[in-house]
CSV table of C-alpha atoms in Angstrom, one decimal:
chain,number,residue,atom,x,y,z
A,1,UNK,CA,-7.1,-7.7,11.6
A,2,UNK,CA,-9.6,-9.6,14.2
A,3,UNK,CA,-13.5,-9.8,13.6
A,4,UNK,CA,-15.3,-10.6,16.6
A,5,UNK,CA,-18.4,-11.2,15.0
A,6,UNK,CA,-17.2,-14.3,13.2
A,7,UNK,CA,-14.0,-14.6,15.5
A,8,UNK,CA,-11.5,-14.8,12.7
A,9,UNK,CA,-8.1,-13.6,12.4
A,10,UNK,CA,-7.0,-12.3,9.5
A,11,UNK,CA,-3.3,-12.2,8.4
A,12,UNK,CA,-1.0,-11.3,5.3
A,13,UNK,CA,2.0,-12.7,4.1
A,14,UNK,CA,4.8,-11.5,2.0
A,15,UNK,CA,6.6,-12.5,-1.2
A,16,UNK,CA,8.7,-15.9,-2.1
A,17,UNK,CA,12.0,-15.9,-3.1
A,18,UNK,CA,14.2,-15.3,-4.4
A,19,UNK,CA,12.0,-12.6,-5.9
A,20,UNK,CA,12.5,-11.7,-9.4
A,21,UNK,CA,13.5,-15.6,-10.6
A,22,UNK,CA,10.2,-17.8,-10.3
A,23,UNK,CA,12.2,-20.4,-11.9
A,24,UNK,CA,12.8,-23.1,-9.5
A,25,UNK,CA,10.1,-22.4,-7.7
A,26,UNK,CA,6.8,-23.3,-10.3
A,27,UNK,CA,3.4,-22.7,-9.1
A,28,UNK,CA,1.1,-20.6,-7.3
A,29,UNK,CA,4.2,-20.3,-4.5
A,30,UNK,CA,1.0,-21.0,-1.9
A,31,UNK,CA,0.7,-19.1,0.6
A,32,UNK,CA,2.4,-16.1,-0.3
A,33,UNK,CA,1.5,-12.6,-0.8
A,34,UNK,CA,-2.4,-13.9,0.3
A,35,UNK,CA,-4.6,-12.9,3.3
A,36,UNK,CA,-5.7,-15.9,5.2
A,37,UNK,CA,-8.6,-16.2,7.4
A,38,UNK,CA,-7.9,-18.1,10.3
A,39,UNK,CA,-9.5,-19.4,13.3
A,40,UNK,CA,-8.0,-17.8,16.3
A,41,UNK,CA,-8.7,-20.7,18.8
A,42,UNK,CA,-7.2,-23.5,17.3
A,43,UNK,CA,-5.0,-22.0,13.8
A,44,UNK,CA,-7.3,-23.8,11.1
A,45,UNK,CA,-7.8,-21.8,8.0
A,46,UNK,CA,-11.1,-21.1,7.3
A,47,UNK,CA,-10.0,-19.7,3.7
A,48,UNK,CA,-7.5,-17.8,2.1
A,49,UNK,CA,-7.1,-15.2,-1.0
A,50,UNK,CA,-3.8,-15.1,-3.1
A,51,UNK,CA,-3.6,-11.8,-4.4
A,52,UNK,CA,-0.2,-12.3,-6.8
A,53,UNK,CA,0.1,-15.7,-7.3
A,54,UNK,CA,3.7,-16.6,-8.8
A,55,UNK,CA,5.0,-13.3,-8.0
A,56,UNK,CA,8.1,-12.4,-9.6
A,57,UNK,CA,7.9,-8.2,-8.5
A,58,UNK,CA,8.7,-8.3,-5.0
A,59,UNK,CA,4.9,-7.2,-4.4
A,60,UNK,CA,3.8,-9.1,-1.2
A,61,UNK,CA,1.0,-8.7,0.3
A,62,UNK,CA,0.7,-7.4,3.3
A,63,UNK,CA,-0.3,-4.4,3.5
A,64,UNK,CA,-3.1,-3.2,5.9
A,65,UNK,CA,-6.9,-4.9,5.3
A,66,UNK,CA,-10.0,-3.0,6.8
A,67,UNK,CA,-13.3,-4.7,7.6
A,68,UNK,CA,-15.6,-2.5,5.9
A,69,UNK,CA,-19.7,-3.1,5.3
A,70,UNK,CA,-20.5,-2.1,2.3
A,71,UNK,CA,-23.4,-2.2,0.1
A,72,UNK,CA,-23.4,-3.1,-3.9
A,73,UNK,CA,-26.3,-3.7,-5.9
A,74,UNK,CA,-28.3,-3.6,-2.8
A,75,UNK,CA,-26.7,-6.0,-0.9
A,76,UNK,CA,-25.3,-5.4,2.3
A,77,UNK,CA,-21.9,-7.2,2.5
A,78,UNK,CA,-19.2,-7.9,5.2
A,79,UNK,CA,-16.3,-7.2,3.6
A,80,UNK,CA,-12.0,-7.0,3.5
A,81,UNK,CA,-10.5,-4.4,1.7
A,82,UNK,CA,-6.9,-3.5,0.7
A,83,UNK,CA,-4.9,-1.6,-1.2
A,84,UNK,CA,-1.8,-4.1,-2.6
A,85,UNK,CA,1.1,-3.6,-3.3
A,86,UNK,CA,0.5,-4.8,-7.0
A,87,UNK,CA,-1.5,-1.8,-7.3
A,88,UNK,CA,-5.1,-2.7,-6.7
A,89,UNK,CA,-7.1,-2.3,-4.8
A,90,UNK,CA,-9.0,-5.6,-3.4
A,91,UNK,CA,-12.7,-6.4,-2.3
A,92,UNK,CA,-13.4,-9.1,-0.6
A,93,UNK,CA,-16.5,-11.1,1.1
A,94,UNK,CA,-14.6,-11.4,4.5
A,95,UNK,CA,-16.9,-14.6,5.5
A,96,UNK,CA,-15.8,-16.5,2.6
A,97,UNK,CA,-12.9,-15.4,0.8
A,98,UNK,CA,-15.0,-14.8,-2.4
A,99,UNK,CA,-13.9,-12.2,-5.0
A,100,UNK,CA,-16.0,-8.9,-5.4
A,101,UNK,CA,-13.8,-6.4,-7.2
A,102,UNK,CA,-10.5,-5.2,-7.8
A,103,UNK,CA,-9.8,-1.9,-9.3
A,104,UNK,CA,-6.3,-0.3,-10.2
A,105,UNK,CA,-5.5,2.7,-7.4
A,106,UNK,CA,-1.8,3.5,-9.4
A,107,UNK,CA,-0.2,2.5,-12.6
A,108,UNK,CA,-1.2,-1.5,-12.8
A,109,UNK,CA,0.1,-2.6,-16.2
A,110,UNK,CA,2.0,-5.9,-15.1
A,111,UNK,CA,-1.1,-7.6,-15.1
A,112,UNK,CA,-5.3,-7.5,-15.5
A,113,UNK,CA,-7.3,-8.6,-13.1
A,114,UNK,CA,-10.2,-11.9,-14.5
A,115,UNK,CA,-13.3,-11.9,-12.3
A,116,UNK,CA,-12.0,-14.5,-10.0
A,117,UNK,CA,-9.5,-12.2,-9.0
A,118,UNK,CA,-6.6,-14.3,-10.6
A,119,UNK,CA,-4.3,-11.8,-12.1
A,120,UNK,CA,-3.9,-12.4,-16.1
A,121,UNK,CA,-0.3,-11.4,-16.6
A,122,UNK,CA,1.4,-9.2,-19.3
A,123,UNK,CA,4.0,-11.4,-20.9
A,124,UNK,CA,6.2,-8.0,-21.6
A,125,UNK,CA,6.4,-7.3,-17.6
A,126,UNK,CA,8.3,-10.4,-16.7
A,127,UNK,CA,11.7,-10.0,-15.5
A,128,UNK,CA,14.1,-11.2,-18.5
A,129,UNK,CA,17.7,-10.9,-18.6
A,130,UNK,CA,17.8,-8.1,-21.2
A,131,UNK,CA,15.1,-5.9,-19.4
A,132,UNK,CA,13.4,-2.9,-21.3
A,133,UNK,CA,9.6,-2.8,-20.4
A,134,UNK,CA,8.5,-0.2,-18.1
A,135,UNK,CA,6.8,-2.5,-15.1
A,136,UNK,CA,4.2,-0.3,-13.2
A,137,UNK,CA,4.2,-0.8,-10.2
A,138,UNK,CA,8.1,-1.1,-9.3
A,139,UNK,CA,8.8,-2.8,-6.4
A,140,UNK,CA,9.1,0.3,-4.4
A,141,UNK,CA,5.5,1.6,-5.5
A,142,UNK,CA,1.8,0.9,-4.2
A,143,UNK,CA,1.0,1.0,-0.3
A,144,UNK,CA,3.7,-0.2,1.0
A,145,UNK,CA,3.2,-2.4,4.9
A,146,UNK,CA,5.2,-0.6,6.6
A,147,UNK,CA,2.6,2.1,7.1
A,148,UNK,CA,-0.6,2.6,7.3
A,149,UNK,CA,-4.0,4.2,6.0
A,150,UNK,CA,-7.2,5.1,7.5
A,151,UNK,CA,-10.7,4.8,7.4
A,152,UNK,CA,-14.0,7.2,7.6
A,153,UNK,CA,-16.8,4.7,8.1
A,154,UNK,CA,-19.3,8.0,7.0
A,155,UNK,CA,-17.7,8.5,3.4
A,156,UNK,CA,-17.0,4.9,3.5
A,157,UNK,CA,-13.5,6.1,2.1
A,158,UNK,CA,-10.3,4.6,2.9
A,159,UNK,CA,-6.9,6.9,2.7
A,160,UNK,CA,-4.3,5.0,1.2
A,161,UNK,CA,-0.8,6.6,0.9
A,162,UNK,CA,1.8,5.8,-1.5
A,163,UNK,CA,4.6,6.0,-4.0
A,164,UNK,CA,4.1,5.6,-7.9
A,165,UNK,CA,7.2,4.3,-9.1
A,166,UNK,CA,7.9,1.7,-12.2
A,167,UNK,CA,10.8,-0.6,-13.0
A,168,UNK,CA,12.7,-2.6,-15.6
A,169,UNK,CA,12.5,-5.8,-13.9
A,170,UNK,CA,16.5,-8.1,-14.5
A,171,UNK,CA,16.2,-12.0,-14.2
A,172,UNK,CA,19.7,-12.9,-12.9
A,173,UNK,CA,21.3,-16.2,-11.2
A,174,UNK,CA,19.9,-17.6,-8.2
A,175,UNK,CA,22.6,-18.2,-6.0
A,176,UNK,CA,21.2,-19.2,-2.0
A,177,UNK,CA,23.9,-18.2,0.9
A,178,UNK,CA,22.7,-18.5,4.2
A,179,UNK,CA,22.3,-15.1,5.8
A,180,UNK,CA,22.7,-13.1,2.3
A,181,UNK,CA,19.8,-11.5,0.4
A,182,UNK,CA,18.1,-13.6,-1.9
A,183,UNK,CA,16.8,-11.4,-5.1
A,184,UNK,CA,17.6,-13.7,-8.2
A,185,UNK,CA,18.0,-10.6,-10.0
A,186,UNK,CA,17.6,-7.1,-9.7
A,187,UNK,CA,15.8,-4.0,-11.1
A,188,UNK,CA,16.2,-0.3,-13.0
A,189,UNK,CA,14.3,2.3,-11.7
A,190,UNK,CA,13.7,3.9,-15.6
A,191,UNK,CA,11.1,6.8,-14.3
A,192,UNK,CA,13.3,10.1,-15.2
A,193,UNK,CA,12.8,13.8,-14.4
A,194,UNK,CA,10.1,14.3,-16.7
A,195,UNK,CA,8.2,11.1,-15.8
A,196,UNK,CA,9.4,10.5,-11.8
A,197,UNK,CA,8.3,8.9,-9.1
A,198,UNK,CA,6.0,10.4,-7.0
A,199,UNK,CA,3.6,10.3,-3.9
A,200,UNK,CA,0.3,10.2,-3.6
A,201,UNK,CA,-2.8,10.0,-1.1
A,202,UNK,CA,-5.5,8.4,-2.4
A,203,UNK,CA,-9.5,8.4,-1.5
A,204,UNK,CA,-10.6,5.5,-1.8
A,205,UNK,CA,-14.3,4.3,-2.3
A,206,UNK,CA,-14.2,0.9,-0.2
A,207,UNK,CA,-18.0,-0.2,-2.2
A,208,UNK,CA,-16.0,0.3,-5.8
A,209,UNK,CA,-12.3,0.9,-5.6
A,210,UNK,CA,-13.1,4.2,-7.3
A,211,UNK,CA,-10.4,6.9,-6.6
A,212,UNK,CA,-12.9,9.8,-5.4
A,213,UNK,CA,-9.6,12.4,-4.8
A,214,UNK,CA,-6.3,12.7,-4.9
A,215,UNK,CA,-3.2,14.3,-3.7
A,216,UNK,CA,0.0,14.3,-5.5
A,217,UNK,CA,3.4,15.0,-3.8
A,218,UNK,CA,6.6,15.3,-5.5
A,219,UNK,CA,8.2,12.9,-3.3
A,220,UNK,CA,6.9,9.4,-1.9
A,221,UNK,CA,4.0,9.3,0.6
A,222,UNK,CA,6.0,7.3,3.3
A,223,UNK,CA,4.0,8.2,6.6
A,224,UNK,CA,0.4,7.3,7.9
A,225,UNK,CA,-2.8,9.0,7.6
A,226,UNK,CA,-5.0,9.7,10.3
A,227,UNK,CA,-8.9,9.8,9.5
A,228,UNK,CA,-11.2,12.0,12.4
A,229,UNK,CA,-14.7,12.0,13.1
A,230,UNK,CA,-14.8,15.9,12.3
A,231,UNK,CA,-13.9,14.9,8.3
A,232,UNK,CA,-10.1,15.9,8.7
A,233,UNK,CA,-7.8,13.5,7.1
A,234,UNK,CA,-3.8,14.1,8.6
A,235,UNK,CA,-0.5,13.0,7.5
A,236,UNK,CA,2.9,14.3,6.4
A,237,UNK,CA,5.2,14.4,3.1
A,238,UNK,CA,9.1,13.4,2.7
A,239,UNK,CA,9.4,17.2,2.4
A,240,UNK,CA,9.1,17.6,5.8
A,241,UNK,CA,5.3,18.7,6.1
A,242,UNK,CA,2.4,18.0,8.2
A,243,UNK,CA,-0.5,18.1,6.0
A,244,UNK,CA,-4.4,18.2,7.0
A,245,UNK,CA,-7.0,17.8,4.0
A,246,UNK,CA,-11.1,17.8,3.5
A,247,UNK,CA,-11.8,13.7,4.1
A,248,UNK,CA,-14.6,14.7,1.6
A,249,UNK,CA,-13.1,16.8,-1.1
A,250,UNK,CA,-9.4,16.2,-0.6
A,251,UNK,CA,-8.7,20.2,-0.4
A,252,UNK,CA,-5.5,20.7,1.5
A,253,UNK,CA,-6.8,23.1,5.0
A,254,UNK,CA,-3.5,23.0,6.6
A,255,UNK,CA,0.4,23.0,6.1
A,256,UNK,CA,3.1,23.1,8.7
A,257,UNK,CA,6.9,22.3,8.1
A,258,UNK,CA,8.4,20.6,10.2
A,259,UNK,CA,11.7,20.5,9.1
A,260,UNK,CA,12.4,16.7,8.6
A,261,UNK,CA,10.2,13.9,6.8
A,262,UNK,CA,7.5,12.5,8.1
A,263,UNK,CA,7.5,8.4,8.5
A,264,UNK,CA,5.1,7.9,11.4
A,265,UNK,CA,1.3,7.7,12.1
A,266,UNK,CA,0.0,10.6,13.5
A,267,UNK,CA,-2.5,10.4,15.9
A,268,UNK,CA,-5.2,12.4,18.0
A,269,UNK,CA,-6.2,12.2,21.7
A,270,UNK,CA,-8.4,14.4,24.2
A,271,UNK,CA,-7.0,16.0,27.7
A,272,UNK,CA,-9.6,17.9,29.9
A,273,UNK,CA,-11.6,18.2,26.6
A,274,UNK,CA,-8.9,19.9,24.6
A,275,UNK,CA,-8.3,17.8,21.2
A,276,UNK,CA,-5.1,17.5,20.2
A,277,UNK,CA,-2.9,16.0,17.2
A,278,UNK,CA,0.8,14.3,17.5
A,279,UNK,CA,2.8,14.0,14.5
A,280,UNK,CA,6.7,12.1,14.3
A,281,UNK,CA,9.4,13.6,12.1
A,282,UNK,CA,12.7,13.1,11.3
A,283,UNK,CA,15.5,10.9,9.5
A,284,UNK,CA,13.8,11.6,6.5
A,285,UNK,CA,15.7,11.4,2.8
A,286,UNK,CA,14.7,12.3,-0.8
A,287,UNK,CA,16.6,13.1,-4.2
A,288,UNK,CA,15.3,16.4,-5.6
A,289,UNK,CA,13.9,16.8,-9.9
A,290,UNK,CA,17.6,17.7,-10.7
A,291,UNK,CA,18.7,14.5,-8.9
A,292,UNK,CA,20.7,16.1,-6.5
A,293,UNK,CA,20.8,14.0,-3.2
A,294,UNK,CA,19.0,16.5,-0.6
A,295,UNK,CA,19.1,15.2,3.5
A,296,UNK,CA,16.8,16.0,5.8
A,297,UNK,CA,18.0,16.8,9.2
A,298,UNK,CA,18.7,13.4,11.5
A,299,UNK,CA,16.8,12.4,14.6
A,300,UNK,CA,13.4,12.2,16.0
A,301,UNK,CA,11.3,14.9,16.7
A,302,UNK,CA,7.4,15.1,17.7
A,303,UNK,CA,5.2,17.7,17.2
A,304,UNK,CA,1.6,18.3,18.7
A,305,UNK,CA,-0.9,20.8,17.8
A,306,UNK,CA,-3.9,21.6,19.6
A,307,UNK,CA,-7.3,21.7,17.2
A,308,UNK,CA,-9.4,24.3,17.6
C-alpha cells in the first residue's frame, strides 16, 4: 500500500523456513512475516512491525494492510490495519510503526498478544515431534494473501474473509534440496465433522478490532469482498454462490448460484449510468460434512449483474 501524504510504501513479507523447525534458525528471523515502511525514492526503511516473530506456523504476513483514520480516546490517528494470518487483527500508527491494538478475529490460542504487540507464546502450540495440541489458527486458516477484503470508510468497517481451521503442528528433519519444499515438518488437520473447518466474513471495526458481524459458511471463504458506497458488501462461497450482504448489519440481501466456486474479487463499474457487478467462478473444490470429495465444475466463467 502507498500513502502519498507521507510518501511511504508499505510492504509485507512472508514466513522463514523451513517453517515448522525454528531450530537452526534462532531469533526474531528479521524481517519476516512484518510490514515495513519504506521510503519509495531511495529504499530506506523508515520502520518496520514484526507481527510473528520466530514463526514456526507457516503464518506470514502478508496479507492486505488498509490505511484507515481512525479515532480512539479522542485522538485522531493515521493508521495501518490488517487482519494476519495469526489470527489478529493489527492496529497500527502508520507514521511510526507504534503498536495500538491487536484483537483476535478467529480462534488465536497459539499465542497472547503483550501491549508492545510481541506475541507471548503458548508453550503447548509449538510444533514437537509427538504432536497433540490443537493449534488455532492452522496454517491454512486466518485471511489468507492471496485474496482480498474491503473497506467502507462510513462504518469504518473492514470485510475480511476467511477460513477457521486448526492443526496439530509435527517438528520433523530439516533436510535443504535445492528446488524441493522446505517444511521441516509437517501438520494434522485434527478439526472433525463435529468441529470442521469453516468460512467466515468478518466485520471488522478498524478503531477496535471488534467483530461487529459475521457470516459463517460451511466451506472456506476463498474469494474477495467488494465494499460499495450504497452499504452492499459482495462476494462468493466455495459452494458456488454469489453473495450480497447489509455492510451495516451483515444480513444476507441476495443469493445467486453460480455453479462453480468463487476465488476472485468481484467488482463494480458504471456504463451510460447503468451500475453493474462482475463476479469470477470456477475451478472451485471442497470436501462435504461426510467427507466425501465433491468437485465443482472446471473452468472459468464470469458473471455480471446489473443493480437496480
Amino acid at each position: 500500500a502507498y500513502d502519498p501524504e507521507t510518501n511511504t510504501l508499505f510492504w509485507t513479507t512472508g514466513n522463514p523456513g523451513p517453517d515448522w523447525n525454528g531450530d537452526e534458525r534462532e531469533g526474531d528471523n528479521l524481517y519476516s512475516d512484518a510490514v515495513i515502511a519504506v521510503d519509495p525514492a531511495t529504499g530506506e526503511r523508515k520502520w518496520y512491525f514484526q507481527f510473528t516473530p520466530h514463526d514456526v506456523w507457516d503464518y506470514d504476513g502478508n496479507t492486505q494492510v488498509f490505511l484507515v483514520d481512525i479515532v480512539r480516546e479522542g485522538q485522531a490517528i493515521p493508521a495501518l490495519v490488517q487482519a494476519n494470518r495469526n489470527g489478529y487483527f493489527y492496529i497500527l500508527d502508520r507514521t511510526n510503526g507504534e503498536f495500538i491494538a491487536a484483537a483476535a478475529y478467529i480462534q488465536a490460542n497459539w499465542a497472547t498478544i503483550d501491549a508492545d504487540g510481541r506475541p507471548v507464546v503458548n508453550p503447548e502450540a509449538l510444533p514437537n515431534e509427538n504432536p497433540s495440541f490443537r493449534v488455532c489458527p492452522g496454517h491454512l486458516g486466518g485471511m489468507n494473501g492471496a485474496w482480498t477484503g474491503a473497506f467502507n470508510p462510513g462504518l469504518g468497517l473492514a470485510y475480511i474473509p476467511a477460513v477457521e481451521s486448526c492443526e496439530a503442528y509435527q517438528k520433523g528433519l530439516v533436510a535443504f534440496v535445492r528446488g524441493q519444499i522446505f517444511l521441516g515438518g509437517g501438520y494434522e488437520l485434527v478439526d472433525v465433522e463435529a468441529e470442521r473447518s469453516f468460512g467466515q466474513l468478518a466485520a471488522i471495526d478498524v478503531a477496535t478490532g471488534e467483530v461487529r458481524w459475521n457470516y459463517r459458511d460451511p466451506f472456506p471463504m476463498m474469494g474477495g469482498a467488494l465494499s460499495t458506497e450504497g452499504g452492499v458488501v459482495f462476494t462468493g462461497s466455495q459452494s458456488g454462490h454469489a453473495l450480497a450482504f447489509d455492510a451495516a448489519t451483515g444480513e444476507e440481501v441476495w443469493r445467486y448460484r453460480l455453479g462453480a466456486g468463487v476465488r476472485s474479487q468481484p467488482i463494480a463499474y458504471e456504463v451510460d449510468g447503468r451500475v453493474f457487478v462482475a463476479i469470477g467462478a470456477g475451478n472451485g473444490r471442497f470436501v462435504t460434512t461426510t467427507g466425501a470429495p465433491e468437485i465443482l465444475p472446471e473452468g472459468g466463467q464470469l458473471f455480471v449483474f446489473e443493480l437496480p
